[in-house]
Tab-separated table of C-alpha atoms and ligand atoms in Angstrom:
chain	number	residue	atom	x	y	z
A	5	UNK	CA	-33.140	-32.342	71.297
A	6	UNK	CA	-36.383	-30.960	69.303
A	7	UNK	CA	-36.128	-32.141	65.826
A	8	UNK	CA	-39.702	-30.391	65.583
A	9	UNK	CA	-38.308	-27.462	66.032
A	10	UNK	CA	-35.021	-28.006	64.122
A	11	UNK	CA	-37.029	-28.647	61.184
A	12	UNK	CA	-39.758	-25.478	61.676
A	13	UNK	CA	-36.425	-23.001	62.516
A	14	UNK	CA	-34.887	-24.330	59.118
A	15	UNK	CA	-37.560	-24.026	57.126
A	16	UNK	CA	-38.138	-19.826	58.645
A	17	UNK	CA	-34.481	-19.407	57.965
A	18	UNK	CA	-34.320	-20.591	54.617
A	19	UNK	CA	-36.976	-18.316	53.485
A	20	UNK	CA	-34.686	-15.719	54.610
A	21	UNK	CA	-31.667	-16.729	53.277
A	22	UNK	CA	-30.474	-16.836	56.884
A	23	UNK	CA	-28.514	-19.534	58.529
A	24	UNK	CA	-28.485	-21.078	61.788
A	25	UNK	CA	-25.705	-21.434	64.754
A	26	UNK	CA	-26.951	-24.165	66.929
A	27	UNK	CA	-25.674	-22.521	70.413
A	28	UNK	CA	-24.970	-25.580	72.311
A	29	UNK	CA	-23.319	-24.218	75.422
A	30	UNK	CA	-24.296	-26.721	78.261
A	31	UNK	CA	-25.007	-29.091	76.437
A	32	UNK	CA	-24.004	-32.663	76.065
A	33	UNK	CA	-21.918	-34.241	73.170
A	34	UNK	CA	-24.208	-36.904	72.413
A	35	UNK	CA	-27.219	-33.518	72.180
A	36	UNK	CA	-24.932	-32.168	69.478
A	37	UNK	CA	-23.885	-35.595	67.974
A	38	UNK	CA	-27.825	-35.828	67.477
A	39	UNK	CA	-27.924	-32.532	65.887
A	40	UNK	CA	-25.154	-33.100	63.802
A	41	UNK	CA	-26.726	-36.028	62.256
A	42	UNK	CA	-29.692	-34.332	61.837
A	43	UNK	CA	-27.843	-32.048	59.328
A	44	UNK	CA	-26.820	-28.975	61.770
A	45	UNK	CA	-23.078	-27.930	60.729
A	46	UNK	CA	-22.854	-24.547	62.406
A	47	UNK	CA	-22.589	-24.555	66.346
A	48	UNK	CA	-21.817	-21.929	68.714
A	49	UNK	CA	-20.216	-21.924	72.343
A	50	UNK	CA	-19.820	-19.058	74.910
A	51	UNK	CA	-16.726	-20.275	76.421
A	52	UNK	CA	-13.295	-21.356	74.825
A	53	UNK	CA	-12.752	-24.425	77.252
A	54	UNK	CA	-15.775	-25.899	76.438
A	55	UNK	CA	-15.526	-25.217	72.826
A	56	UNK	CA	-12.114	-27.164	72.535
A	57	UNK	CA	-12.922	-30.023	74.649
A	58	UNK	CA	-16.229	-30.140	72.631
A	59	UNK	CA	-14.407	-29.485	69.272
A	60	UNK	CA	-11.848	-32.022	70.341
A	61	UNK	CA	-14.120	-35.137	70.048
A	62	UNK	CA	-16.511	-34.206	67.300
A	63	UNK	CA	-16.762	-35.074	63.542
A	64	UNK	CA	-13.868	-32.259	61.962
A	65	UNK	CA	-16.566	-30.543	59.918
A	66	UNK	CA	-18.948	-28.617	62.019
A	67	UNK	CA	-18.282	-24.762	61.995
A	68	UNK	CA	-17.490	-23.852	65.640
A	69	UNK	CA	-18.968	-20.284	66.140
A	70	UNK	CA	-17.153	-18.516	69.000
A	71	UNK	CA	-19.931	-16.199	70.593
A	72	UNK	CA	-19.516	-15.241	74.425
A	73	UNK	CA	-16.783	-12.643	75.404
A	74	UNK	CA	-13.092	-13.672	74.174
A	75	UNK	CA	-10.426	-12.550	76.933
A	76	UNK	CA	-7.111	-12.140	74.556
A	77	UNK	CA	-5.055	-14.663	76.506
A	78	UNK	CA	-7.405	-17.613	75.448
A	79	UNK	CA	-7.419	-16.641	71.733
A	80	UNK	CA	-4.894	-19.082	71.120
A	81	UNK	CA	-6.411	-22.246	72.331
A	82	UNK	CA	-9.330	-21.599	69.356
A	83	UNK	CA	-7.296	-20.083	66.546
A	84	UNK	CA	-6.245	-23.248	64.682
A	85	UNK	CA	-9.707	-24.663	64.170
A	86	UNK	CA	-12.214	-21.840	65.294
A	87	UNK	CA	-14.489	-20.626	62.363
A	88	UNK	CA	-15.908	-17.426	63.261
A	89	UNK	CA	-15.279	-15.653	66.108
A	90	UNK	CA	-18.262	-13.207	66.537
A	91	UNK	CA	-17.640	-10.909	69.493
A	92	UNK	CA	-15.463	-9.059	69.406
A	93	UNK	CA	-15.008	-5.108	70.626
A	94	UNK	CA	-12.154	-4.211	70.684
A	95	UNK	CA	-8.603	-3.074	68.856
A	96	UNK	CA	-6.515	-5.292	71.403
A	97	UNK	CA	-8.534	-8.723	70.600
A	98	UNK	CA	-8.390	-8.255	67.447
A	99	UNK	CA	-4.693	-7.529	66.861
A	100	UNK	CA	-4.477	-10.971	68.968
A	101	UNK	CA	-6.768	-12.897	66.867
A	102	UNK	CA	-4.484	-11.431	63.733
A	103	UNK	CA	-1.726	-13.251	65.867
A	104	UNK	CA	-2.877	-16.253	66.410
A	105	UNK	CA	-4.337	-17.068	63.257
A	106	UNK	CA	-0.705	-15.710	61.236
A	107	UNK	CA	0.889	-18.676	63.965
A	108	UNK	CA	-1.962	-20.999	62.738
A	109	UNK	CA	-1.063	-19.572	58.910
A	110	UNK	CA	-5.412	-18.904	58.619
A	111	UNK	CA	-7.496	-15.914	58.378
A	112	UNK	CA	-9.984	-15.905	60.976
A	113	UNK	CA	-13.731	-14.723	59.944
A	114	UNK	CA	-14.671	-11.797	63.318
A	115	UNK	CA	-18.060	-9.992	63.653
A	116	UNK	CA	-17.813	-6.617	65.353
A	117	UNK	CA	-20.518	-6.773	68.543
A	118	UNK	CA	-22.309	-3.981	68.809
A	119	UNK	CA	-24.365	-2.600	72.147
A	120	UNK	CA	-27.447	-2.114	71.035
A	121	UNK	CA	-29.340	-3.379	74.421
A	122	UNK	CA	-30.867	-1.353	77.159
A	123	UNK	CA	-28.378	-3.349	79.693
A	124	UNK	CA	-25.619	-1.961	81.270
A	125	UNK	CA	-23.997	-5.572	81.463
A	126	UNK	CA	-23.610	-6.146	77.433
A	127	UNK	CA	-20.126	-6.309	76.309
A	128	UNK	CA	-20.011	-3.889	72.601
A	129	UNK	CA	-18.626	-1.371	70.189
A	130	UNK	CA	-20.201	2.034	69.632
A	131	UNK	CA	-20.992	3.096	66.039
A	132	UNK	CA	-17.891	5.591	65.792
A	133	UNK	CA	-15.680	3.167	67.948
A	134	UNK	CA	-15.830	0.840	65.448
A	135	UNK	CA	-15.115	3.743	62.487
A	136	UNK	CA	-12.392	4.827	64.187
A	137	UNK	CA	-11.398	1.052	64.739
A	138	UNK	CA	-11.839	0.676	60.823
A	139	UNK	CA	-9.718	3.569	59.727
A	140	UNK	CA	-6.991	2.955	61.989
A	141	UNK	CA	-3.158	1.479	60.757
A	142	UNK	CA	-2.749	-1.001	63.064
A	143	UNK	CA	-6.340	-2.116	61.621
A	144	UNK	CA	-5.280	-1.721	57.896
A	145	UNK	CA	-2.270	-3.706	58.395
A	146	UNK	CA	-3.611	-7.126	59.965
A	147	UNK	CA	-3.926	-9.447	57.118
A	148	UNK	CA	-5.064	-12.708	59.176
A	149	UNK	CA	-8.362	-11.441	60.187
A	150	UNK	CA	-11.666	-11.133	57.839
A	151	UNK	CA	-13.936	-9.101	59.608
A	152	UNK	CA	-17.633	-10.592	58.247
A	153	UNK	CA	-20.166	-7.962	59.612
A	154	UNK	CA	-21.914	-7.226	62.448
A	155	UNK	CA	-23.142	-8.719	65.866
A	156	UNK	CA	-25.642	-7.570	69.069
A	157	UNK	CA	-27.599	-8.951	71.738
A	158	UNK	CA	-31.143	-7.036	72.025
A	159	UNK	CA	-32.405	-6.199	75.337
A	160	UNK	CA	-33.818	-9.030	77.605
A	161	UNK	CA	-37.814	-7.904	77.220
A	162	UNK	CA	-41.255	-8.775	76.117
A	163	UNK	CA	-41.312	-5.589	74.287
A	164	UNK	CA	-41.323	-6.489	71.149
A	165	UNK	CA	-40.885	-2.631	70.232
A	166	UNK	CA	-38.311	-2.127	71.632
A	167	UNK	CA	-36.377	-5.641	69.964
A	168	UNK	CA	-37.242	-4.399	67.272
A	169	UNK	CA	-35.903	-1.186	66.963
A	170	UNK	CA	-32.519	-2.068	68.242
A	171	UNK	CA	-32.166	-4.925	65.812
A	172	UNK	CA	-33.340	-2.122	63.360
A	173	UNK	CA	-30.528	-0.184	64.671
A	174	UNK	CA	-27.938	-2.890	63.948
A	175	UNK	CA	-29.055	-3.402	60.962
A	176	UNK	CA	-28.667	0.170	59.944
A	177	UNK	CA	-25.401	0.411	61.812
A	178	UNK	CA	-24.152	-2.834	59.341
A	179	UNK	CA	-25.253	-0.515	56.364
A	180	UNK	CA	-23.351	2.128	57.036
A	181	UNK	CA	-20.294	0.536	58.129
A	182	UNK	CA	-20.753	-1.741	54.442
A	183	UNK	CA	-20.743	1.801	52.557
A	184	UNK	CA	-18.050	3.325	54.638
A	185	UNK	CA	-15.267	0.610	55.105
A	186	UNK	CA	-16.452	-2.547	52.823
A	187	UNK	CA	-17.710	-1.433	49.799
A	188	UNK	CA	-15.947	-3.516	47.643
A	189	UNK	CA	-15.397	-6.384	50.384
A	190	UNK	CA	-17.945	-9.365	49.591
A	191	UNK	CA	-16.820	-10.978	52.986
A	192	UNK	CA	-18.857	-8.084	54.952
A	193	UNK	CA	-22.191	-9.996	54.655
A	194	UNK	CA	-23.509	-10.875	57.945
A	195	UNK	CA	-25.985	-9.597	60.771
A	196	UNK	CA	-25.379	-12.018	63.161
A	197	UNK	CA	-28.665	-10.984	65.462
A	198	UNK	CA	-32.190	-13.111	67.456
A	199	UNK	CA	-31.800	-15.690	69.827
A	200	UNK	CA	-34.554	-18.769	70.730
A	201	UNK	CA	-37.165	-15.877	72.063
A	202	UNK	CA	-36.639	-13.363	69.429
A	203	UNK	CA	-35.368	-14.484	66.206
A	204	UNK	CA	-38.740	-14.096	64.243
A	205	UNK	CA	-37.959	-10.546	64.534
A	206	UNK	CA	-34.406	-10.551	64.000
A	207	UNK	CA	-35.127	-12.251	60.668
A	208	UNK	CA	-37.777	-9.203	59.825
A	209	UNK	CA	-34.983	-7.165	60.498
A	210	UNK	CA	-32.649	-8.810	58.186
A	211	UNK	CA	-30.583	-11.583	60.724
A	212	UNK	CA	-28.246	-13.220	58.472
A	213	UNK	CA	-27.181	-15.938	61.357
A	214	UNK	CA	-29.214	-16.711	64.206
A	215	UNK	CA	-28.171	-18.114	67.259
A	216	UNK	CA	-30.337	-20.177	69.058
A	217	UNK	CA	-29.901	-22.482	71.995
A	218	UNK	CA	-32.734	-23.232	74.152
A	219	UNK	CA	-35.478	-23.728	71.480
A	220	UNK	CA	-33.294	-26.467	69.627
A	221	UNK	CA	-32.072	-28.314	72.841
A	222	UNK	CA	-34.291	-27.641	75.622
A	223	UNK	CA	-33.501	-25.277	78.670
A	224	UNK	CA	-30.062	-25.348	79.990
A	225	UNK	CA	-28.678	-27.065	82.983
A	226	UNK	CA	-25.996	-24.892	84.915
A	227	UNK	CA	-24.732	-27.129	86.813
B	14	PLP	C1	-26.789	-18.412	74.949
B	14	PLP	C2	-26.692	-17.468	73.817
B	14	PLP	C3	-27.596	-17.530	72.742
B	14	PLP	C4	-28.754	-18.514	72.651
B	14	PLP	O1	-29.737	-18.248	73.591
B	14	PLP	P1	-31.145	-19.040	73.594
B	14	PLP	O2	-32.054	-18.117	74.300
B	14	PLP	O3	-30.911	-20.315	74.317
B	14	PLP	O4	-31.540	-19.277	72.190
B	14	PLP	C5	-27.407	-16.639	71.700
B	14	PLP	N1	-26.395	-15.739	71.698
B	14	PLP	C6	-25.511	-15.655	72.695
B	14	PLP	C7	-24.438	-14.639	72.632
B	14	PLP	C8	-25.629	-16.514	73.795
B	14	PLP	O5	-24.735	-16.413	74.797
């Protein structure tokens, strides 16, 4: 673990206002137990078995940040202790998380994703998918969900252009949805965008949450 970097990454963020989800996928308890005692409350996994065996043995007040693609019949191994689930796209996952969290008597805290990369492979809402989403009954009715803003994934690249427009895009896309469907909702507050090679201009772009992995911990093993 880089407590260098820890340190230089909090001190960017707080100038921001941001916040930071330590994305500790691969990576080994006593890495995050280091972490953890280094002050880091917020961490983030990509996959649900790994977040509850993880979640399982950990101190009970770290924020576990739910940020890979969420198939619906898994929901309910994270729904009692899962803090923020930030992916997900579509109507069915959502009406499951509402489910799940009215068996677990919570509201869970969901970020909409958004596709805002250049790749083909990124899972993601559309701008007037998510309206229509917004608008619709079945939405209107769930009462055990908070959605919390807005999430994407920028294009793999050196082009910093490019990064930067479609985080400029996102955050654009969060404006519009804040006017149109949260106005008066103070929970619709974050722009969960930047990872360990771009965050610097997620922040310019107005990242509320950051999720970085590699930079913190080191590259990951696979294996
Ligand atoms: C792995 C991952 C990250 C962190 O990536 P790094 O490049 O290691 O910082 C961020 N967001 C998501 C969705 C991820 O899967």
């Amino acid at each position: 673990m880089n407590i260098t970097a820890f340190e230089e990454i909090k001190y960017e963020l707080n100038q921001h206002k941001a916040r930071l989800v330590a994305v500790s996928k691969t990576q080994s308890i006593e890495k995050i137990a280091a972490l953890y005692h280094a002050g880091q409350r917020i961490f983030g996994e990509n996959k649900v078995q790994e977040m509850c065996d993880k979640q399982s043995v950990l101190p009970n007040n770290i924020e576990w940040h739910l940020i890979g693609h969420l198939q619906r019949n898994k929901v309910k191994y994270i729904a009692p202790f899962v803090s923020m689930i930030h992916s997900v796209d579509s109507m069915k996952l959502l009406q499951e998380i509402n489910k799940q969290a009215l068996n677990n008597n919570r509201i869970i805290a969901c970020l909409l994703q958004f596709h805002i990369a250049q790749e083909e492979t990124k899972f993601g809402l559309n701008e007037a998918e998510a309206s229509q989403l917004l608008q619709s009954p079945t939405f209107l009715e769930m009462k055990n969900i908070a959605i919390c803003g807005v999430m994407g994934m920028a294009t793999n690249t050196n082009n910093k252009a490019l990064i930067k427009q479609e985080f400029m895009q996102l955050q654009s896309i969060f404006d519009s949805l804040k006017i149109q469907h949260f106005k008066n909702d103070s929970r619709f507050k974050e722009i969960s965008m930047g990872m360990s090679s771009d965050y610097k201009i997620a922040l310019q772009c107005g990242s509320t949450l950051v999720r970085i992995g590699s930079k913190l911990f080191g590259e990951r093993n696979y294996e």
